[in-house]
């Protein structure tokens, strides 16, 4: 009898343990705006960003800070509406027709095609929100790459600084075999020197001709929040249409970048195809330490929790990965690869 009672208790405990409860609230999605709600969920859970927005809301009335501050405050009390944010971003009077051939839109296409295509790009709206937020609040997301192009004829160096909100990372069959499914190696490919030859040569003002060149990228400024955008959408030249790359990627919990350590705290995921996809967000709470799945108004604690079997997890849906800087060497310590070129 005692055995049966214990077995019954174990079954009840197992059921309770699997109940997907949540400490957080989601957002209402009245018009298939999952590309927007997933970004807003991540921003609301980003450490110190809501506080920065609150400070900016009193000063920067022409920015999105007041709208974001209201949304973040509402999320502390109830399932929140995103109407004000959508209108501030120009998402009004939408004609919901699904694009059959277009990829998630580029920022330059947004104004002219806003009322045409239903499937939009969460990465573009991530950047659009940050561009519309006060500089003091958004600066934690902005990084800068130092790009050096060296002419192989006259050996002249041309250096530029390229600011970014998210860093594009190639995945899938376009990469070398060793890095096709490994995010850390694919990330390192961004900083691997490349040679421009053939049709990709540059025009050198000093040589007055097209010349081969070497391109090296390195860090100028490493952001507090590093966002990696996996390039899952590519043009199929044979079919003349965009296709989604659905390969499974090894996503590391931690990244080490030349003296800086980063830890993953959020992922925006894309499911389905370009013809009819859906975005969700997977976010780690720094209050509870748990990982949660944000799917519009539905929020649940993940069971099982990610990274319990190791320091990497596999994903075929991850699209935007947000890493929070945990430690960093003093500024100016050491020289960059770009500075050493020449």
XYZ file of C-alpha atoms in Angstrom, residues 148 176 188-196 213-217 337 341:
18
model
C 40.736 47.184 -44.071
C 33.284 25.293 -46.024
C 35.290 33.151 -37.101
C 34.876 33.136 -40.893
C 33.712 36.760 -40.683
C 37.204 37.728 -39.494
C 39.155 35.444 -41.829
C 41.108 37.491 -44.429
C 39.650 37.102 -47.911
C 41.104 37.828 -51.354
C 39.092 39.686 -53.993
C 42.756 43.097 -52.920
C 42.842 41.565 -49.446
C 40.022 42.320 -47.017
C 40.410 41.997 -43.252
C 37.697 42.677 -40.686
C 44.266 42.265 -37.037
C 47.638 44.669 -42.014
